[in-house]
């Protein structure tokens, strides 16, 4: 009887295992371990929120648990080191904002090459910037804003959420292309910068759409354009800066999945494909949209690498052109 019971249990286990393996989309093509998802930011931040939205659906795609590990510190260096020191078997990925690859290495010393040491795989969420202003500024659109700044030489400033970010670079480029002389005032993040803009102390800043969207909806801020290549679905009536005559001010932020360049390309491709499938689900799209993000696309590894390289080189050229110094 005991032997028969054992045979029954063994057969049941085998049937369960066979059913699980045959189920579409659940076989982890790069191993049978939980997937480590490193995030270079503390819990609750933008990158962490996107990572946790992705992790739930990605776990279904690969048939393995996805464990989010927050590794903030040193401008992302701690997280990158954690990822690069892991075995190159595809069981460790990182979810990061694009600035870790295209801005941070330009403004601080890091121990990795963002082009050679990291392989970008997929965009999960993206957003453009929006130049926003205090409603009390006598400028209803970008054209009248430029006129206002020129009529008040040396007295108008623009805020950014940090020196050496696209929020900073976009303001510098607007100065250059529109012939303005706005002074840069950096802040440690969007909230304190937006507080100054809403209070009228600083007339304008380039901010991410997710943080500015509720303030625009409540009338506490005014939008002058968007830096994305096409109009934002969240601000459909706001023109792109390219439409307004400033095609050079095309700045996008994104959060996506990257791996160490030591991970074999065939394994990287399987991770990319699973991420794209997860991001394309209605559940993930809805959750990203609720957070103010546009869902990512299905760019290839080659297209991702080119996008990172182009943005890095553009930002480096801006820093060089303006002779920007960083502490």
Short mmCIF file of C-alpha atoms in Angstrom, two decimals:
data_model
loop_
_atom_site.label_atom_id
_atom_site.label_comp_id
_atom_site.label_asym_id
_atom_site.label_seq_id
_atom_site.Cartn_x
_atom_site.Cartn_y
_atom_site.Cartn_z
CA UNK A 1 0.00 0.00 0.00
CA UNK A 2 2.83 2.37 0.89
CA UNK A 3 4.56 1.59 -2.40
CA UNK A 4 1.35 2.21 -4.38
CA UNK A 5 0.86 5.50 -2.54
CA UNK A 6 4.41 6.50 -3.43
CA UNK A 7 3.79 5.64 -7.10
CA UNK A 8 0.61 7.73 -7.12
CA UNK A 9 2.39 10.72 -5.57
CA UNK A 10 5.31 10.36 -7.97
CA UNK A 11 2.99 10.15 -10.98
CA UNK A 12 1.04 13.20 -9.80
CA UNK A 13 4.26 15.16 -9.37
CA UNK A 14 5.40 14.16 -12.85
CA UNK A 15 2.08 15.21 -14.38
CA UNK A 16 2.24 18.58 -12.59
CA UNK A 17 5.77 19.16 -13.77
CA UNK A 18 4.88 18.20 -17.35
CA UNK A 19 1.83 20.47 -17.34
CA UNK A 20 3.86 23.39 -15.97
CA UNK A 21 6.64 22.92 -18.52
CA UNK A 22 4.19 22.70 -21.40
CA UNK A 23 2.26 25.82 -20.47
CA UNK A 24 2.99 28.60 -22.98
CA UNK A 25 5.20 31.44 -21.86
CA UNK A 26 6.25 30.02 -18.51
CA UNK A 27 9.54 28.28 -19.30
CA UNK A 28 12.48 30.32 -18.08
CA UNK A 29 14.79 30.04 -21.07
CA UNK A 30 17.86 31.23 -19.18
CA UNK A 31 17.68 29.09 -16.04
CA UNK A 32 15.50 27.74 -13.28
CA UNK A 33 16.39 30.23 -10.55
CA UNK A 34 14.44 33.28 -9.37
CA UNK A 35 15.22 36.35 -11.44
CA UNK A 36 17.02 39.11 -9.51
CA UNK A 37 15.84 42.56 -10.56
CA UNK A 38 18.27 45.20 -9.28
CA UNK A 39 16.97 48.77 -8.90
CA UNK A 40 19.45 51.66 -8.37
CA UNK A 41 17.00 53.58 -6.19
CA UNK A 42 15.18 53.21 -2.86
CA UNK A 43 11.74 51.64 -2.54
CA UNK A 44 8.90 53.91 -3.58
CA UNK A 45 10.80 55.92 -6.19
CA UNK A 46 9.95 56.06 -9.89
CA UNK A 47 12.32 53.26 -10.90
CA UNK A 48 11.13 51.04 -8.06
CA UNK A 49 7.47 51.58 -8.97
CA UNK A 50 8.10 50.65 -12.62
CA UNK A 51 10.19 47.63 -11.59
CA UNK A 52 7.43 46.26 -9.38
CA UNK A 53 4.79 46.81 -12.05
CA UNK A 54 6.96 44.85 -14.49
CA UNK A 55 8.04 42.15 -12.04
CA UNK A 56 4.54 40.79 -11.46
CA UNK A 57 3.86 40.17 -15.14
CA UNK A 58 7.41 39.13 -16.00
CA UNK A 59 7.19 36.41 -13.37
CA UNK A 60 4.23 34.94 -15.28
CA UNK A 61 6.17 35.16 -18.53
CA UNK A 62 9.24 33.27 -17.34
CA UNK A 63 7.63 30.92 -14.83
CA UNK A 64 9.95 31.97 -12.03
CA UNK A 65 9.74 34.41 -9.11
CA UNK A 66 11.13 37.89 -9.79
CA UNK A 67 12.79 39.40 -6.74
CA UNK A 68 13.24 43.18 -6.71
CA UNK A 69 16.40 44.27 -4.89
CA UNK A 70 16.86 47.98 -4.16
CA UNK A 71 20.52 49.03 -4.35
CA UNK A 72 20.61 52.84 -4.12
CA UNK A 73 23.77 54.84 -3.69
CA UNK A 74 26.72 56.46 -5.45
CA UNK A 75 24.71 57.65 -8.43
CA UNK A 76 23.75 54.11 -9.43
CA UNK A 77 27.28 52.69 -9.15
CA UNK A 78 26.29 50.30 -6.33
CA UNK A 79 23.51 48.76 -8.42
CA UNK A 80 25.65 48.49 -11.54
CA UNK A 81 28.43 46.80 -9.58
CA UNK A 82 25.92 44.33 -8.11
CA UNK A 83 24.63 43.46 -11.57
CA UNK A 84 28.07 43.18 -13.18
CA UNK A 85 29.48 41.00 -10.39
CA UNK A 86 26.69 38.44 -10.78
CA UNK A 87 27.13 35.34 -12.93
CA UNK A 88 26.43 36.17 -16.61
CA UNK A 89 23.62 33.63 -16.83
CA UNK A 90 20.71 35.99 -17.34
CA UNK A 91 19.38 35.54 -13.80
CA UNK A 92 20.31 39.11 -12.82
CA UNK A 93 18.93 42.17 -14.59
CA UNK A 94 18.62 45.83 -13.67
CA UNK A 95 15.67 48.17 -14.08
CA UNK A 96 16.99 51.69 -14.38
CA UNK A 97 16.14 55.12 -15.68
CA UNK A 98 18.00 56.19 -18.80
CA UNK A 99 19.90 58.91 -16.95
CA UNK A 100 22.14 56.27 -15.32
CA UNK A 101 23.49 55.51 -18.79
CA UNK A 102 23.22 58.83 -20.61
CA UNK A 103 23.75 61.51 -17.94
CA UNK A 104 25.38 60.23 -14.74
CA UNK A 105 28.66 59.02 -16.34
CA UNK A 106 29.14 62.48 -17.84
CA UNK A 107 28.80 64.40 -14.60
CA UNK A 108 30.36 62.09 -12.00
CA UNK A 109 33.20 59.58 -12.06
CA UNK A 110 31.90 56.02 -12.35
CA UNK A 111 33.65 52.66 -12.57
CA UNK A 112 31.81 51.46 -15.65
CA UNK A 113 31.51 52.38 -19.31
CA UNK A 114 27.79 52.86 -20.10
CA UNK A 115 28.32 51.91 -23.74
CA UNK A 116 30.69 48.95 -23.38
CA UNK A 117 29.80 47.43 -20.01
CA UNK A 118 25.99 47.58 -20.04
CA UNK A 119 23.59 46.15 -22.62
CA UNK A 120 20.19 47.91 -22.79
CA UNK A 121 17.42 45.49 -23.69
CA UNK A 122 13.96 47.04 -23.49
CA UNK A 123 12.09 50.20 -22.60
CA UNK A 124 9.31 49.54 -20.11
CA UNK A 125 8.05 53.10 -19.57
CA UNK A 126 8.88 56.42 -21.16
CA UNK A 127 8.06 60.07 -20.74
CA UNK A 128 9.08 63.37 -22.18
CA UNK A 129 9.80 66.58 -20.35
CA UNK A 130 7.44 69.51 -20.21
CA UNK A 131 8.57 73.12 -19.76
CA UNK A 132 6.21 74.35 -17.07
CA UNK A 133 5.73 77.81 -15.65
CA UNK A 134 4.04 79.75 -12.92
CA UNK A 135 0.61 80.85 -14.21
CA UNK A 136 1.40 84.39 -13.04
CA UNK A 137 4.09 84.79 -15.69
CA UNK A 138 2.68 87.00 -18.47
CA UNK A 139 3.31 84.35 -21.12
CA UNK A 140 0.61 82.01 -22.39
CA UNK A 141 2.75 80.00 -24.83
CA UNK A 142 6.38 79.37 -25.79
CA UNK A 143 6.52 82.28 -28.22
CA UNK A 144 5.35 84.79 -25.62
CA UNK A 145 7.62 83.18 -23.00
CA UNK A 146 10.66 83.80 -25.21
CA UNK A 147 9.49 87.38 -25.72
CA UNK A 148 9.06 87.82 -21.96
CA UNK A 149 12.56 86.54 -21.15
CA UNK A 150 14.14 88.76 -23.81
CA UNK A 151 12.26 91.76 -22.43
CA UNK A 152 13.76 91.10 -18.99
CA UNK A 153 17.45 90.40 -19.67
CA UNK A 154 19.47 88.93 -16.83
CA UNK A 155 16.53 88.62 -14.45
CA UNK A 156 14.79 85.37 -15.43
CA UNK A 157 15.94 81.99 -14.09
CA UNK A 158 15.00 78.40 -14.84
CA UNK A 159 14.93 75.55 -12.33
CA UNK A 160 16.03 71.94 -12.80
CA UNK A 161 15.68 68.84 -10.66
CA UNK A 162 19.48 68.50 -10.58
CA UNK A 163 22.61 69.74 -12.28
CA UNK A 164 23.73 67.48 -15.11
CA UNK A 165 20.30 66.07 -15.96
CA UNK A 166 18.11 66.52 -19.02
CA UNK A 167 16.08 68.99 -16.95
CA UNK A 168 19.25 71.10 -16.84
CA UNK A 169 20.39 70.36 -20.41
CA UNK A 170 16.99 71.28 -21.90
CA UNK A 171 17.06 74.71 -20.26
CA UNK A 172 20.58 75.32 -21.53
CA UNK A 173 19.57 74.31 -25.04
CA UNK A 174 16.54 76.61 -24.96
CA UNK A 175 18.87 79.46 -23.99
CA UNK A 176 21.12 78.60 -26.91
CA UNK A 177 18.47 78.13 -29.58
CA UNK A 178 16.18 81.00 -28.58
CA UNK A 179 18.94 83.48 -27.73
CA UNK A 180 18.02 83.71 -24.04
CA UNK A 181 20.09 84.35 -20.91
CA UNK A 182 18.13 82.50 -18.22
CA UNK A 183 20.20 81.55 -15.18
CA UNK A 184 20.17 77.94 -14.00
CA UNK A 185 19.01 77.17 -10.45
CA UNK A 186 19.38 73.45 -9.57
CA UNK A 187 17.39 71.64 -6.89
CA UNK A 188 17.67 68.17 -5.30
CA UNK A 189 14.68 66.71 -7.12
CA UNK A 190 11.43 67.85 -8.71
CA UNK A 191 9.31 68.60 -5.60
CA UNK A 192 11.45 71.48 -4.23
CA UNK A 193 11.96 72.90 -7.71
CA UNK A 194 8.26 72.79 -8.50
CA UNK A 195 7.47 74.45 -5.17
CA UNK A 196 9.59 77.44 -6.21
CA UNK A 197 7.98 77.56 -9.66
CA UNK A 198 4.45 77.38 -8.26
CA UNK A 199 5.34 80.07 -5.74
CA UNK A 200 6.49 82.39 -8.51
CA UNK A 201 10.10 82.62 -7.28
CA UNK A 202 11.37 80.91 -10.44
CA UNK A 203 9.25 81.27 -13.58
CA UNK A 204 10.04 78.04 -15.46
CA UNK A 205 11.55 74.56 -15.33
CA UNK A 206 11.72 71.45 -17.50
CA UNK A 207 10.10 68.65 -15.52
CA UNK A 208 8.98 65.09 -16.17
CA UNK A 209 5.38 64.70 -17.23
CA UNK A 210 4.44 62.25 -14.41
CA UNK A 211 5.27 64.74 -11.64
CA UNK A 212 3.87 67.82 -13.42
CA UNK A 213 0.69 66.25 -14.80
CA UNK A 214 -1.49 66.61 -11.66
CA UNK A 215 -0.27 70.17 -11.11
CA UNK A 216 -1.09 71.09 -14.70
CA UNK A 217 -4.55 69.55 -14.32
CA UNK A 218 -5.20 71.60 -11.17
CA UNK A 219 -4.09 74.85 -12.82
CA UNK A 220 -1.07 75.31 -10.56
CA UNK A 221 1.27 75.14 -13.55
CA UNK A 222 1.13 76.07 -17.22
CA UNK A 223 2.66 73.89 -19.96
CA UNK A 224 4.61 75.49 -22.81
CA UNK A 225 5.37 72.36 -24.84
CA UNK A 226 6.67 68.80 -24.60
CA UNK A 227 10.14 67.58 -25.49
CA UNK A 228 9.06 64.19 -26.85
CA UNK A 229 9.11 63.53 -30.59
CA UNK A 230 5.32 63.26 -30.67
CA UNK A 231 2.60 64.78 -28.52
CA UNK A 232 1.96 63.17 -25.16
CA UNK A 233 -1.28 61.24 -24.77
CA UNK A 234 -1.54 62.89 -21.35
CA UNK A 235 -1.25 66.41 -22.81
CA UNK A 236 -2.68 66.05 -26.33
CA UNK A 237 -3.31 69.77 -26.76
CA UNK A 238 0.26 70.75 -25.88
CA UNK A 239 2.53 70.98 -28.96
CA UNK A 240 5.97 69.44 -29.16
CA UNK A 241 8.90 71.83 -29.06
CA UNK A 242 9.78 70.60 -32.54
CA UNK A 243 6.40 71.91 -33.73
CA UNK A 244 7.30 75.25 -32.13
CA UNK A 245 10.60 75.51 -33.99
CA UNK A 246 12.97 73.82 -31.53
CA UNK A 247 13.66 70.31 -32.90
CA UNK A 248 16.96 70.18 -30.99
CA UNK A 249 15.03 70.05 -27.70
CA UNK A 250 13.99 66.42 -28.15
CA UNK A 251 14.61 64.88 -24.74
CA UNK A 252 13.00 61.66 -23.56
CA UNK A 253 13.35 59.86 -20.26
CA UNK A 254 12.72 56.15 -20.01
CA UNK A 255 12.88 53.32 -17.52
CA UNK A 256 13.94 49.96 -18.88
CA UNK A 257 15.70 46.64 -18.45
CA UNK A 258 19.46 46.29 -18.92
CA UNK A 259 21.99 43.53 -18.29
CA UNK A 260 25.74 43.25 -18.02
CA UNK A 261 27.44 43.14 -21.41
CA UNK A 262 28.95 39.82 -20.33
CA UNK A 263 25.57 38.09 -20.64
CA UNK A 264 25.49 36.13 -23.94
CA UNK A 265 23.44 37.83 -26.64
CA UNK A 266 21.10 34.88 -27.15
CA UNK A 267 20.18 34.92 -23.47
CA UNK A 268 19.86 38.71 -23.57
CA UNK A 269 17.43 38.38 -26.46
CA UNK A 270 15.23 35.97 -24.50
CA UNK A 271 15.12 38.41 -21.60
CA UNK A 272 14.28 41.25 -23.98
CA UNK A 273 11.48 39.29 -25.64
CA UNK A 274 9.94 38.30 -22.29
CA UNK A 275 10.12 41.92 -21.10
CA UNK A 276 8.46 43.21 -24.28
CA UNK A 277 5.65 40.66 -23.93
CA UNK A 278 5.11 41.58 -20.29
CA UNK A 279 5.10 45.30 -21.03
CA UNK A 280 2.58 44.81 -23.84
CA UNK A 281 -0.06 43.28 -21.55
CA UNK A 282 -3.14 45.33 -20.78
CA UNK A 283 -2.49 45.06 -17.05
CA UNK A 284 1.01 46.55 -17.23
CA UNK A 285 -0.05 49.25 -19.69
CA UNK A 286 -2.90 50.33 -17.43
CA UNK A 287 -0.68 50.48 -14.34
CA UNK A 288 2.01 52.45 -16.16
CA UNK A 289 -0.54 54.89 -17.55
CA UNK A 290 -1.94 55.43 -14.07
CA UNK A 291 1.56 56.48 -12.99
CA UNK A 292 1.80 58.98 -15.88
CA UNK A 293 4.04 56.93 -18.18
CA UNK A 294 3.70 55.92 -21.80
CA UNK A 295 4.27 52.15 -22.11
CA UNK A 296 7.56 51.16 -23.78
CA UNK A 297 7.92 49.75 -27.27
CA UNK A 298 9.55 46.72 -28.89
CA UNK A 299 12.92 48.16 -29.98
CA UNK A 300 15.63 45.63 -30.83
CA UNK A 301 18.87 45.32 -28.88
CA UNK A 302 20.67 47.16 -31.68
CA UNK A 303 18.14 49.99 -31.64
CA UNK A 304 18.40 50.27 -27.85
CA UNK A 305 22.19 50.42 -28.02
CA UNK A 306 22.05 53.14 -30.68
CA UNK A 307 19.54 55.17 -28.66
CA UNK A 308 21.73 55.09 -25.55
CA UNK A 309 24.87 55.94 -27.51
CA UNK A 310 23.19 58.85 -29.33
CA UNK A 311 21.76 60.32 -26.11
CA UNK A 312 25.06 59.93 -24.26
CA UNK A 313 27.01 61.66 -27.04
CA UNK A 314 24.44 64.46 -27.31
CA UNK A 315 24.55 65.13 -23.57
CA UNK A 316 28.35 65.01 -23.51
CA UNK A 317 28.44 67.52 -26.37
CA UNK A 318 26.07 69.85 -24.49
CA UNK A 319 28.28 69.75 -21.40
CA UNK A 320 31.36 70.44 -23.51
CA UNK A 321 29.69 73.24 -25.48
CA UNK A 322 28.57 75.10 -22.39
CA UNK A 323 31.67 74.33 -20.33
CA UNK A 324 29.50 73.10 -17.48
CA UNK A 325 31.38 72.36 -14.26
CA UNK A 326 30.25 69.81 -11.71
CA UNK A 327 31.18 69.48 -8.06
#
